[in-house]
Structure formats: structure tokens, C-alpha cells
Coordinates of C-alpha atoms in Angstrom, one line a residue:
Chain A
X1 CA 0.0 0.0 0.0
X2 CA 1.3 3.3 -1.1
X3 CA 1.0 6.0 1.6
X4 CA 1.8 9.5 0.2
X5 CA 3.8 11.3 2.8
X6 CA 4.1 15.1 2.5
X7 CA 7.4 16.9 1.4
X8 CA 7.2 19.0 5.1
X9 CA 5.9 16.9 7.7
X10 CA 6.2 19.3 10.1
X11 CA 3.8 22.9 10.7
X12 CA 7.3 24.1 11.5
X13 CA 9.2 22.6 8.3
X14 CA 6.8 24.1 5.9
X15 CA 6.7 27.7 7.6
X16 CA 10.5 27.8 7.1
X17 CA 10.0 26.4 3.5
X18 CA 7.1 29.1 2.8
X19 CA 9.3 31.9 4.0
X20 CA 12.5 30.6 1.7
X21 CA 9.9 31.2 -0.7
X22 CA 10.0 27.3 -2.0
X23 CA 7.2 26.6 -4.7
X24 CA 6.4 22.8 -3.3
X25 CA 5.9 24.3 0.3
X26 CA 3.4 27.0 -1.5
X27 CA 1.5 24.2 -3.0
X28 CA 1.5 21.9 -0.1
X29 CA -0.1 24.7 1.8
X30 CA -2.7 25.2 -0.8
X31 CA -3.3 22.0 -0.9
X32 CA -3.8 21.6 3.2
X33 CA -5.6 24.7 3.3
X34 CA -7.4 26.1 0.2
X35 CA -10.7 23.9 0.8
X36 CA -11.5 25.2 4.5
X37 CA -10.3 29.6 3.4
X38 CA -12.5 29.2 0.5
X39 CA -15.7 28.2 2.8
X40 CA -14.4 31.3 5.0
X41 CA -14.3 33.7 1.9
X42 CA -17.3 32.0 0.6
X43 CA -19.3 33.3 3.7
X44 CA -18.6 37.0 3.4
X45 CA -18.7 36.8 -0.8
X46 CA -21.7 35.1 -2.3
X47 CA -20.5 34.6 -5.7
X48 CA -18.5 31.6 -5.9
X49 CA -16.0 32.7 -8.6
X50 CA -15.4 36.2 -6.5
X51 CA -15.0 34.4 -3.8
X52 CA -12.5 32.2 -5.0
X53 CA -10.7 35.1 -6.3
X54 CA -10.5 36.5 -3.2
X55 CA -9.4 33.0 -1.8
X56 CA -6.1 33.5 -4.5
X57 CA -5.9 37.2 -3.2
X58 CA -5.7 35.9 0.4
X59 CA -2.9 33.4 -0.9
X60 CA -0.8 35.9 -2.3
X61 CA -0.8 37.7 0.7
X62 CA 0.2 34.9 3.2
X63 CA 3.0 34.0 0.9
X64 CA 4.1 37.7 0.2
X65 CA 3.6 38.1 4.4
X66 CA 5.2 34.8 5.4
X67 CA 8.1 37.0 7.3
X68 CA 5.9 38.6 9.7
X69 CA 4.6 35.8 10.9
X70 CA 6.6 34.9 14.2
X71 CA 5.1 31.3 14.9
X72 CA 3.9 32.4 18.2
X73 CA 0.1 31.8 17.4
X74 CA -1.4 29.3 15.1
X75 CA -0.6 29.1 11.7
X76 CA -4.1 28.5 10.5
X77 CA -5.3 31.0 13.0
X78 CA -2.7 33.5 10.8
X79 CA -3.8 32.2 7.7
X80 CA -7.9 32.2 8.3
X81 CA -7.4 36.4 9.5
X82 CA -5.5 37.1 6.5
X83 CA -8.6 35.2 4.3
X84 CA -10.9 37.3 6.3
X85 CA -9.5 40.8 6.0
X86 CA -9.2 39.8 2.1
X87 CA -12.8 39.3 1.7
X88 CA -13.4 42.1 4.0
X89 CA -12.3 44.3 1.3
X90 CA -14.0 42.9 -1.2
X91 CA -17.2 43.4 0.8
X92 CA -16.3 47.2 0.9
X93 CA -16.3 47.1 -2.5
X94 CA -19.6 45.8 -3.3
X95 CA -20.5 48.3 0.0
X96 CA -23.3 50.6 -2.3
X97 CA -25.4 47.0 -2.9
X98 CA -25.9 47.4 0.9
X99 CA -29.1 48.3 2.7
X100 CA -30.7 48.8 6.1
X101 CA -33.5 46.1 7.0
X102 CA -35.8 46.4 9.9
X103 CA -35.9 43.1 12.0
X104 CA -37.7 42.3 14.9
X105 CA -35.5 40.5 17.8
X106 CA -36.5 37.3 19.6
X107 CA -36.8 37.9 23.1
X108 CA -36.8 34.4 23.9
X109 CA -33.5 32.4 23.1
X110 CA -34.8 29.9 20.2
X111 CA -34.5 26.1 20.5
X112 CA -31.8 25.2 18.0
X113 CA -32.4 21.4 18.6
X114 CA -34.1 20.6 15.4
X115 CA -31.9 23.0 13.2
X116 CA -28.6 21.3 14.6
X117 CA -30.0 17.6 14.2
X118 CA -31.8 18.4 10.5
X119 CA -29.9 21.5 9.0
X120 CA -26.1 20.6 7.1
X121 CA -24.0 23.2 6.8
X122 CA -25.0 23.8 2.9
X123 CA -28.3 24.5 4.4
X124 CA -27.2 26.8 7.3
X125 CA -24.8 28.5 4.1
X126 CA -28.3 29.2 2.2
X127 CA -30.2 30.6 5.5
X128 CA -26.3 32.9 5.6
X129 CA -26.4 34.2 2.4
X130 CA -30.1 35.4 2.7
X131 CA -28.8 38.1 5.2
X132 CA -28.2 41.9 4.3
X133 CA -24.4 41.9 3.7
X134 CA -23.6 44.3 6.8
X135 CA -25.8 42.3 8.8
X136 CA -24.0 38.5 7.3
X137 CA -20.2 40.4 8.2
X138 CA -20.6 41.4 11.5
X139 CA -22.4 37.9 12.3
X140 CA -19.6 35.8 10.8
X141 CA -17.1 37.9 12.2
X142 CA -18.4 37.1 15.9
X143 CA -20.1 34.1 16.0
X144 CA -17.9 31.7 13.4
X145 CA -14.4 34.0 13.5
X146 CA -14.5 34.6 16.9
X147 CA -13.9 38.3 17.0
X148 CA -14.7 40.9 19.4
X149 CA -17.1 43.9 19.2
X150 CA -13.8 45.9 19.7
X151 CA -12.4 44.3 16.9
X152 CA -15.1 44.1 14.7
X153 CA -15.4 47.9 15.3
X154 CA -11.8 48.5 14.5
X155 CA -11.7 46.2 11.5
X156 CA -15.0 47.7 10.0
X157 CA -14.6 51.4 11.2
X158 CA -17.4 51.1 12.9
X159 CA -18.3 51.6 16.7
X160 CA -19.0 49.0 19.1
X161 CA -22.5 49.5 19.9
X162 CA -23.4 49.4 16.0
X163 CA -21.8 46.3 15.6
X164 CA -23.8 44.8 18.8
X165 CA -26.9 46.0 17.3
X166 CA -26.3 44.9 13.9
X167 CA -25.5 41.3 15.3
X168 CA -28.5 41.1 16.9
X169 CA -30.7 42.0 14.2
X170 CA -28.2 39.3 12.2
X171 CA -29.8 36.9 14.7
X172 CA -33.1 37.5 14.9
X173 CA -32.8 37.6 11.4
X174 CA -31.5 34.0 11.2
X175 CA -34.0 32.8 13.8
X176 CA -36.6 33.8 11.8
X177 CA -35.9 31.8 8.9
X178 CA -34.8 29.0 11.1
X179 CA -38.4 28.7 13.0
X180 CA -40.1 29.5 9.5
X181 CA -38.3 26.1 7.9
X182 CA -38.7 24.4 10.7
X183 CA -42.4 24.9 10.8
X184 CA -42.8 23.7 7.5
X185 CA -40.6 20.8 7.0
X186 CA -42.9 19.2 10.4
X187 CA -46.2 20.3 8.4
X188 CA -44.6 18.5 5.6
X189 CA -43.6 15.5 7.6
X190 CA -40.0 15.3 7.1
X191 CA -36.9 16.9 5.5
X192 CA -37.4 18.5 1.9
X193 CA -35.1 19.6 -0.3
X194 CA -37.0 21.4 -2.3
X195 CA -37.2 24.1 1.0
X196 CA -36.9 27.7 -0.4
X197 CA -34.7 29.5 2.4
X198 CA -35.0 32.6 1.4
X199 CA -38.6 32.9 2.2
X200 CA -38.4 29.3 4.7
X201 CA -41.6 27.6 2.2
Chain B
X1 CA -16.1 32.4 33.9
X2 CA -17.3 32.0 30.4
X3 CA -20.1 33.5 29.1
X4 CA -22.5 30.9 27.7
X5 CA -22.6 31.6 24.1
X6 CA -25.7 32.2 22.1
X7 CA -27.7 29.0 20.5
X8 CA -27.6 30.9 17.2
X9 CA -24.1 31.6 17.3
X10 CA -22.8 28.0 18.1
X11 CA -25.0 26.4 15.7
X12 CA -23.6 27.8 13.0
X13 CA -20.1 27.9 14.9
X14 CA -20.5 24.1 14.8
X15 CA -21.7 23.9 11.3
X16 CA -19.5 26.0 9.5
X17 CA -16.7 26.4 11.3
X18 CA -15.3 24.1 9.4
X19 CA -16.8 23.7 6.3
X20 CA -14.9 22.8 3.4
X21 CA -15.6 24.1 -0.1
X22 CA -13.1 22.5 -3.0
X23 CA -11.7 25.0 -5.1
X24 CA -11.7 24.5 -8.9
X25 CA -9.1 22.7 -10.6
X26 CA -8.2 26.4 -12.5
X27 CA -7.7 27.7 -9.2
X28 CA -4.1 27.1 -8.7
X29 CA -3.0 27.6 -12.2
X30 CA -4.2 31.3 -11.3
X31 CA -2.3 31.4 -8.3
X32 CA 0.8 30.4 -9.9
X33 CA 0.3 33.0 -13.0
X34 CA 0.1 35.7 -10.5
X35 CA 2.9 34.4 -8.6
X36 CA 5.3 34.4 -11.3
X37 CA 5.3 37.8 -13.0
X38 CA 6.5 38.8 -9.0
X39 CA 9.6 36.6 -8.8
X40 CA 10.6 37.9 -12.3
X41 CA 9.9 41.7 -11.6
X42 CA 11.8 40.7 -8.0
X43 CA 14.4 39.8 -9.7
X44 CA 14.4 42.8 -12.6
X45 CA 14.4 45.3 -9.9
X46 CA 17.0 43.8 -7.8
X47 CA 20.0 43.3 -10.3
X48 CA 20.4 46.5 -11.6
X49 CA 20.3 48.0 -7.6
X50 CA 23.2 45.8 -7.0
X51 CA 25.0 47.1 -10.3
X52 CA 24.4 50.9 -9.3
X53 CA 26.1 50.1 -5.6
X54 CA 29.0 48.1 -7.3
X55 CA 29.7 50.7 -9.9
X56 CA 29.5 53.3 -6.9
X57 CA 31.9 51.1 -5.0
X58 CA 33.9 50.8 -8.0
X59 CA 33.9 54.8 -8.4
X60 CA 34.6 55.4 -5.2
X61 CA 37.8 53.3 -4.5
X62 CA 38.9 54.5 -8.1
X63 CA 38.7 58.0 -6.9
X64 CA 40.4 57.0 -3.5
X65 CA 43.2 55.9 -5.2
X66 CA 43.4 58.7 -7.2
X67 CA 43.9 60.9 -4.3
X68 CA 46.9 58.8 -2.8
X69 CA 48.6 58.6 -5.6
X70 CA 48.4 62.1 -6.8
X71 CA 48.4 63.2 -2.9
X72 CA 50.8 66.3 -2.0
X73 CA 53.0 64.0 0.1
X74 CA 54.0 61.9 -2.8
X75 CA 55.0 65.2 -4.4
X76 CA 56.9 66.4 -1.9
X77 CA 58.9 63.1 -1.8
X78 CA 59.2 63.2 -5.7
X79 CA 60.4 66.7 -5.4
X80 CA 63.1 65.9 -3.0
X81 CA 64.0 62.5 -4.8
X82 CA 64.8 64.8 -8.3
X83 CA 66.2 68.2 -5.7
X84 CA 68.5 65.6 -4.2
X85 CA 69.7 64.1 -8.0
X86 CA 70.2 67.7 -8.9
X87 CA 72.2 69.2 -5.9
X88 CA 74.8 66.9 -6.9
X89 CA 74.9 67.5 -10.0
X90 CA 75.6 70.9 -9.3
X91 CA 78.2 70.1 -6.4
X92 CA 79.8 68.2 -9.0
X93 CA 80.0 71.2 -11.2
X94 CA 81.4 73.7 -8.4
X95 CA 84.0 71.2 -7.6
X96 CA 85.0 71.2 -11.8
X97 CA 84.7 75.1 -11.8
X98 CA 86.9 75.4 -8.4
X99 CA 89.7 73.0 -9.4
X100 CA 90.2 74.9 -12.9
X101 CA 89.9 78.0 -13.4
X102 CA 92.4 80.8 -12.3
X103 CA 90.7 83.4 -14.5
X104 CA 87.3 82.7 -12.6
X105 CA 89.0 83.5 -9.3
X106 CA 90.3 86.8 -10.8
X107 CA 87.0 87.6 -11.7
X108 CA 85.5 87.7 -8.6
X109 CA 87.7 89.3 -7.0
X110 CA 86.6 92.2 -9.2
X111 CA 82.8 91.6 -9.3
X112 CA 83.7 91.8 -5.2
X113 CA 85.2 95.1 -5.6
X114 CA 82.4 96.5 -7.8
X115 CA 79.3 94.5 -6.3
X116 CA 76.7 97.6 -6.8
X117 CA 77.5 98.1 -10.0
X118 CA 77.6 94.4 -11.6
X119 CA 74.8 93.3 -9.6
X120 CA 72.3 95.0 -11.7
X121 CA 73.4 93.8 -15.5
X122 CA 74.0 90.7 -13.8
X123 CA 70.2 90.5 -13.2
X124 CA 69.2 91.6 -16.2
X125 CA 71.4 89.2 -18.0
X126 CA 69.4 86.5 -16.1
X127 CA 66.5 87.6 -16.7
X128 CA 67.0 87.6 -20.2
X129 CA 68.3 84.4 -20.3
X130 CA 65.0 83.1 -18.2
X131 CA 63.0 84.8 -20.2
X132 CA 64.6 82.9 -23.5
X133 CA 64.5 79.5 -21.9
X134 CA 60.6 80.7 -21.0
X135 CA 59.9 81.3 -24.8
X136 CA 61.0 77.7 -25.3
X137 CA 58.9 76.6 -22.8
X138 CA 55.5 78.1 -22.5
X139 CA 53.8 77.5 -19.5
X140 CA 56.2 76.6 -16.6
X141 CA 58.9 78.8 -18.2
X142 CA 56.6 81.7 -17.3
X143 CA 56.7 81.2 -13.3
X144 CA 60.1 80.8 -13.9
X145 CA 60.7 84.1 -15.3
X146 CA 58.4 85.4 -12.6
X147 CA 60.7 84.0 -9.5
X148 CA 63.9 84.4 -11.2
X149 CA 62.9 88.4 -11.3
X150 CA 62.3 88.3 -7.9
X151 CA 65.6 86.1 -6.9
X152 CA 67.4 88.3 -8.5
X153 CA 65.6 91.7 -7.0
X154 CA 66.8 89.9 -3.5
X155 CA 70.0 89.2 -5.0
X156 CA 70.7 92.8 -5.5
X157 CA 69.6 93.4 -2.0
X158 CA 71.7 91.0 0.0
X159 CA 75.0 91.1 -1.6
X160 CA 77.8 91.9 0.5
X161 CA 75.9 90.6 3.6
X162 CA 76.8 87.5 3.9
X163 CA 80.6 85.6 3.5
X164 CA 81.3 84.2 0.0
X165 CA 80.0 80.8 0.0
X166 CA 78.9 78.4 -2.6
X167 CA 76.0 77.9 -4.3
X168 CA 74.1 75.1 -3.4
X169 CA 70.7 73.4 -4.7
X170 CA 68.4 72.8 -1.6
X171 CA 65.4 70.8 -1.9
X172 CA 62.6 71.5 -0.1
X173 CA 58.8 71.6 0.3
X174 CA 57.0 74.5 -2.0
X175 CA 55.3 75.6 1.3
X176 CA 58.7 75.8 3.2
X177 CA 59.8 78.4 0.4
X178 CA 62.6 79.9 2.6
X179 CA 62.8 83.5 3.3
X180 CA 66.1 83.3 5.2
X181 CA 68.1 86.2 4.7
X182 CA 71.2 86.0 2.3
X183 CA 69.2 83.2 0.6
X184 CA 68.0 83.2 -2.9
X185 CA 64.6 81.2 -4.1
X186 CA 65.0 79.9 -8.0
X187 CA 61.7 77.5 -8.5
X188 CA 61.9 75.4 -11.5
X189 CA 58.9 73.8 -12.3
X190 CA 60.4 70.2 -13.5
X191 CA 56.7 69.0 -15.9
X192 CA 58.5 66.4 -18.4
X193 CA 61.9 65.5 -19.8
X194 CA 62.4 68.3 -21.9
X195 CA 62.0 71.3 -18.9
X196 CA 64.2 68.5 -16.5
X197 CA 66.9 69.0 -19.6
X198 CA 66.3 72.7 -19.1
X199 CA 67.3 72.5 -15.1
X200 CA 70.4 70.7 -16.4
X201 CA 71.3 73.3 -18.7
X202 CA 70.5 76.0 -16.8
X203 CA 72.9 74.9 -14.0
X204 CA 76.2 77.0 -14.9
X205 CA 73.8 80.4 -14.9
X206 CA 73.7 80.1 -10.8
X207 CA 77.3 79.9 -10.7
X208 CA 77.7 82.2 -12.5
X209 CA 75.6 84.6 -10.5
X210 CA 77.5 83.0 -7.6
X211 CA 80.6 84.3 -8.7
X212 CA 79.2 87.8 -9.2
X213 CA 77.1 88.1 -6.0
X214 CA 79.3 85.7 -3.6
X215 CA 76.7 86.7 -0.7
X216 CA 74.0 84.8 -1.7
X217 CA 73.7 81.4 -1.2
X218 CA 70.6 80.6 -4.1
X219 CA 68.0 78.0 -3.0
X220 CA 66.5 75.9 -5.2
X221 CA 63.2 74.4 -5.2
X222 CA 61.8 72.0 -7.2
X223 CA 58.3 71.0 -7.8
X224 CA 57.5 68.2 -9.6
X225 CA 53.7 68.3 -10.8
X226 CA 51.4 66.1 -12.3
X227 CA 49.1 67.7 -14.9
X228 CA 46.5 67.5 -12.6
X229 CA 47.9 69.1 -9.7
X230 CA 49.4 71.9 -11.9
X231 CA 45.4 72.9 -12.7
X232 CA 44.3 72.0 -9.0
X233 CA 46.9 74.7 -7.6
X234 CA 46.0 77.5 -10.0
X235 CA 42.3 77.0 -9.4
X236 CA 43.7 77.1 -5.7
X237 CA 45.8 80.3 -6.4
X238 CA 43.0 82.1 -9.0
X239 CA 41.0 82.7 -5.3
X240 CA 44.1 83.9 -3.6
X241 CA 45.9 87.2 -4.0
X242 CA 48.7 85.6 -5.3
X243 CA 47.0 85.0 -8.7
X244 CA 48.8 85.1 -11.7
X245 CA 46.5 86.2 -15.3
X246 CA 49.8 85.9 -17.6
X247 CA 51.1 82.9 -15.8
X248 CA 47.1 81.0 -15.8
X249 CA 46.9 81.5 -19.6
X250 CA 50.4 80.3 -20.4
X251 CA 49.1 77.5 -18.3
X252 CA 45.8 76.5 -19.5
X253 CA 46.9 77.0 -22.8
X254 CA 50.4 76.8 -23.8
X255 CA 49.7 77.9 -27.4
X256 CA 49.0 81.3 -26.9
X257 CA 50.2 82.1 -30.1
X258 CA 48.2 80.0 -31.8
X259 CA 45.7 81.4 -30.3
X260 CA 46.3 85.0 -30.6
X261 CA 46.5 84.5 -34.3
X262 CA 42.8 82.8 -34.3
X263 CA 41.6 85.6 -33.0
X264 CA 43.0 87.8 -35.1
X265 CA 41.8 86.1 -38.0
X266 CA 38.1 86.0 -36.4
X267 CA 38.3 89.4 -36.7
X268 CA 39.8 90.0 -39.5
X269 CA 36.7 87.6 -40.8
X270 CA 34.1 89.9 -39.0
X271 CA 35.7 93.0 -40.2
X272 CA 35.2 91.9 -44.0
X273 CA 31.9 90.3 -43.5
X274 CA 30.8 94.0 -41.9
X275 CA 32.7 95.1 -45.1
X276 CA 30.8 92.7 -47.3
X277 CA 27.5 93.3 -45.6
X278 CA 27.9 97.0 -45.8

């Protein structure tokens, strides 16, 4: 049996590779990575040829960067935040398509059971990419990135409490659609595919 | 203490926090076209910035060795290396003009009696040999006219002064031009072979001011200049007091006469075009 073993075995191998600028250590990092940053950018950019441009733009970075990093955090970690500010910017771009939505909050936290034991993540990518675009940044940025209000709010030029308030509009938003597919798919009796989540019928 | 974090949030945390979406097959192919027009223009730029610092390296140390070679101190040394060859000469020559001559002898002891009076033709005899030797030689022969005049005015003003000695070539540094009394300053400005020939020729003349005014001991000293430091110290001197016009043109262009009939021609050409015009 032939077992394929990579050229740098090691995290620490291939950083040293990547910053001697070695084309096998760039392709065995695109190969390790490219899947996972192109769901990230694929998050923020809803076309899937931008956002796979942006996906290139965020690997030209990390290789043109690869002397700053100082191998004191996680290299993914370092990789994923350089993906993210990438599609940031293309997200400024497409800034004008942008517009305000009135939502109306849940005041009771919703029951996610059902969504977490019926939804995939293709489906929860669909309920995503119905948000308003400020609304689907701020939301990403927090609750799958990680990132503070403080941070959002210095990333976005934004202050904190707008991006509290837009992430909880982001939420109710999602919740919506959530309870509205959920209602249906039990009147239904069982999952369908043919579920529209942009309007949850 | 964490804070619990919302249902929302960690479903989709959960969800797609790791999602994987497979890039096309065209999508490295992209990466590498854009990756290679940067290593080339890397490379384009950084070549000809290492060239520029060599050939400023190379400049540099050229010009660094430029100065030590053309330096004042190797001058000096070269001037005292050719003063030392031509003192002995000339002690040669006393020693041959000593041993023979009776007639010599008898005629100092007249120029002795009649210093005054000899002194001046003396001088101007000379100068009008410097000044032939300068026509022969155009540039350098010109300062030699000039400090030969002046020798020769401090010649008339020390005689008598001082005991009868010999003459004697001295070589020493063009800044340490002595101004001791009794002393005479000849500088010959030694530029090729054919003014070094001159200095040879020209030997006998000192003795034979020597024999006239026996109270002057005549200094001599020698410069030996490069081209280059010949137009370095008249661009010194032109700011200085001690600037020479006559000597400067002779200098920057020995063919003064060549040149003096150009213009002349120029304006005989002018006048007849006015003329033709007219």
C-alpha cells in the first residue's frame, strides 16, 4: 500500500520552506488549506468565482507576508485572519449594494435542537447568504471567527455598539428563517429539499 | 467564567466552522500565473540596484586611489628624490669650476670690488636668459621668469651681507619656500623630460651669479607636478591674492600664439563680413 507522505511533515518545516519562498511548500499549503479559506471567503462573498478570487488574493498575501509571521500563534489561526481581511475588502467594495433592513428580535433564546439535528452546513450556508451583507459580516465575524465587538469595530470602522446592534438583528434575522423552515418541513412531515430558504416555504 | 454563548451563534459555529468548499481545478493555475510575473519583476528590480552600488563602490575606490597617488605627500617626496639628483649634480659642477679656473678667481675678486654696480646687468642678463628658456617653454617657463625676477631683486639686495660661500641646490617643500636672509629662491617647475633638460642646462647660470654676488647662497626648489595638480593649484591660487593672469593662460593654454592669431583672424573675418554686408 502506497501512503503518500508530505514533502514538510512538520507545521514548523513548511513555515520555514514558505518563507524561503519554496514553490512545493506553497503548493502543499494550498493543498492543506485552500478547501477550509474558500468556505471562510465564501461566507462573506456570495459569488463563488469572486470568492474564489478573493481565496487566490488571500494566498498571495500569506505567501508575500510569510516573514511577519513569528510562529507564536497558530498558523491557520494566521492564515484564516489574512482570508478574512481579504474578503473584507472585497465586501467594501460591493459596499453601495448594501441596505438597512428592519428586523424584529427574539426575546426568547430559540431552541436550535431541530436545526442542529436536520440542517447541514449547505443549508445553514443558504439561510447565511439570505442576510443583508452588513448584517451576514458582523455575524460571521463574531459568531464563526471569533472576534470581538472591539475588533469588529476596529476592522469595520465602525463603533461597538453598532456592531452589537447589527448582530442582533443578524440573529433574529437568522432565527426567523430557522423557525419558519422548521415549521414547515414538520407540516410537511419530514426533510425536503426542495425548501426555499429565502422565504423558509 | 465563560459567558454561555448564544444558541444561534454555536449552531452555526459548529456547522461552519469548518466547512470545506473545493476550489476549482483552475484555481491554482491562477495562483501560480500571479505568482510568477513577482519573482521575475523581483528579480528585474533587484539586479540593476546591486550594479548601481558596485559601480558606486567601484567609483569610489577609483577615486580613493586617485587621491593617494596624486596626494601632496608623494609630491613632496618626488620633489626631493629629483632636488637631491640635482644638488649633486651641481656640487659636481662647483668642484669642476673650483679645481680649474684661475681666471674665474680673478674675476671675482673684481665683481667683489664692484658689487653695486655688476649686480644689476647681472640681473638683467638673467632675466634675459629666463625669459629665453621661458619662450621655449611656455607654461612653466613663465613662473620661472616670474621668481627668477624676484631672486634676482633679493640678490641685488643682499650682496655683501653674507661671506662668499657656494652655491648650493636645496630641496625642499613649496610651502617651506625659505625666506632666510642672504638666501635666494629659484623655482623650477620640472613638468616632463624636456624642462628636466632645461634645469640641467641651466645649471652654470647660478654659478655664474654666484661668482658675481658671492653673498648669496641661491636655494632651489623643485616642484614636480602632475598635470592635474598643476590645474588643481592655479584653481587654488585664482582665489588667492597671489594669482597670476599671464602665468594662468600660459598654463591653460600653452599655445598662446596660436591662439592669438585665431583671434585675429576671427576678426579679420568679421571686419570683412561688416565690409561685405555693408
Amino acid at each position: 500500500m502506497i501512503k503518500i507522505l508530505p514533502l514538510f511533515n512538520s507545521e514548523e518545516n513548511l513555515v520555514k520552506a514558505l518563507k524561503r519562498a519554496e514553490p512545493k511548500a506553497q503548493r502543499q499549503l494550498y493543498d492543506k488549506y485552500a478547501a477550509r479559506m474558500l468556505a471562510v471567503c465564501r461566507r462573506y462573498v456570495m459569488d463563488d468565482m469572486e470568492a474564489e478570487d478573493v481565496m487566490i488574493g488571500g494566498f498571495m498575501k500569506v505567501f508575500e507576508k510569510m516573514e511577519q509571521f513569528k510562529s507564536e500563534g497558530s498558523f491557520e489561526g494566521w492564515v484564516r485572519r489574512i482570508m478574512v481581511n481579504e474578503a473584507l475588502m472585497a465586501v467594501r467594495k460591493n459596499k453601495g449594494k448594501e441596505t438597512d433592513y428592519d428586523t424584529n428580535e427574539m426575546e426568547q433564546l430559540p431552541d436550535c435542537q431541530w436545526a442542529d439535528q436536520n440542517l447541514e452546513a449547505n443549508d445553514l450556508m443558504k439561510i447565511i447568504e439570505t442576510l443583508p451583507a452588513g448584517y451576514q459580516t458582523i455575524f460571521n465575524l463574531y459568531a464563526i471567527e471569533g472576534y470581538s465587538h472591539a475588533e469588529i469595530a476596529q476592522t469595520l470602522g465602525i463603533t461597538e455598539s453598532t456592531s452589537k446592534s447589527q448582530l442582533h438583528r443578524a440573529r433574529g434575522w437568522l432565527q426567523e428563517k430557522i423557525t419558519l423552515i422548521e415549521k414547515n418541513t414538520r407540516r410537511r412531515f419530514g426533510t425536503d429539499s426542495t425548501i426555499n430558504f429565502a422565504t423558509g416555504l | 467564567m465563560s459567558i454561555e454563548k448564544h444558541p444561534i451563534d454555536d449552531l452555526f459555529a459548529r456547522k461552519l466552522g469548518k466547512n470545506r468548499i473545493e476550489p476549482s481545478e483552475e484555481a491554482w493555475a491562477k495562483l501560480q500565473s500571479r505568482l510568477q510575473p513577482q519573482k521575475s519583476e523581483t528579480r528585474v528590480v533587484l539586479l540593476p540596484v546591486w550594479r548601481v552600488w558596485a559601480v558606486a563602490a567601484g567609483v569610489s575606490v577609483v577615486l580613493m586611489a586617485g587621491w593617494l597617488v596624486f596626494s601632496p605627500q608623494n609630491t613632496v617626496s618626488n620633489n626631493q628624490k629629483i632636488a637631491a639628483s640635482v644638488n649633486k649634480k651641481q656640487q659636481q659642477t662647483q668642484a669642476a669650476a673650483q679645481q680649474g679656473v684661475a681666471q674665474q678667481t680673478l674675476a671675482q675678486n673684481v665683481a667683489r670690488q664692484n658689487v653695486a654696480r655688476q649686480n644689476q646687468p647681472i640681473a638683467r642678463t638673467f632675466e634675459s636668459n629666463r625669459e629665453q628658456q621661458s619662450h621655449e617653454i611656455a607654461a612653466p617657463a613663465n613662473t620661472q621668469k616670474h621668481h627668477a625676477a624676484a631672486s634676482h631683486a633679493n640678490l641685488a639686495e643682499n650682496t655683501g651681507q653674507t661671506a662668499h660661500e657656494n652655491p648650493k641646490y636645496v630641496a625642499e617643500a613649496p610651502k617651506v619656500r625659505t625666506e632666510k636672509t642672504g638666501e635666494v629662491t629659484v623655482i623650477l617647475n620640472i613638468d616632463d623630460r624636456e624642462t628636466a633638460t632645461m634645469a640641467d642646462v641651466g645649471e652654470p647660470k647660478p654659478a655664474e651669479i654666484d661668482e658675481a654676488t658671492p653673498a648669496t647662497q641661491p636655494v632651489v626648489v623643485i616642484k614636480k607636478r602632475t598635470k592635474l595638480m598643476r590645474f588643481l593649484a592655479k584653481v587654488r591660487d585664482m582665489g588667492s591674492d597671489q594669482a597670476d593672469e599671464n602665468t594662468l593662460m600660459a598654463r591653460v593654454n600653452p599655445k598662446t600664439n596660436d591662439l592669438e592669431s585665431k583671434i585675429e583672424d576671427l576678426k579679420q573675418f568679421n571686419f570683412n563680413r561688416k565690409q561685405s554686408n555693408n
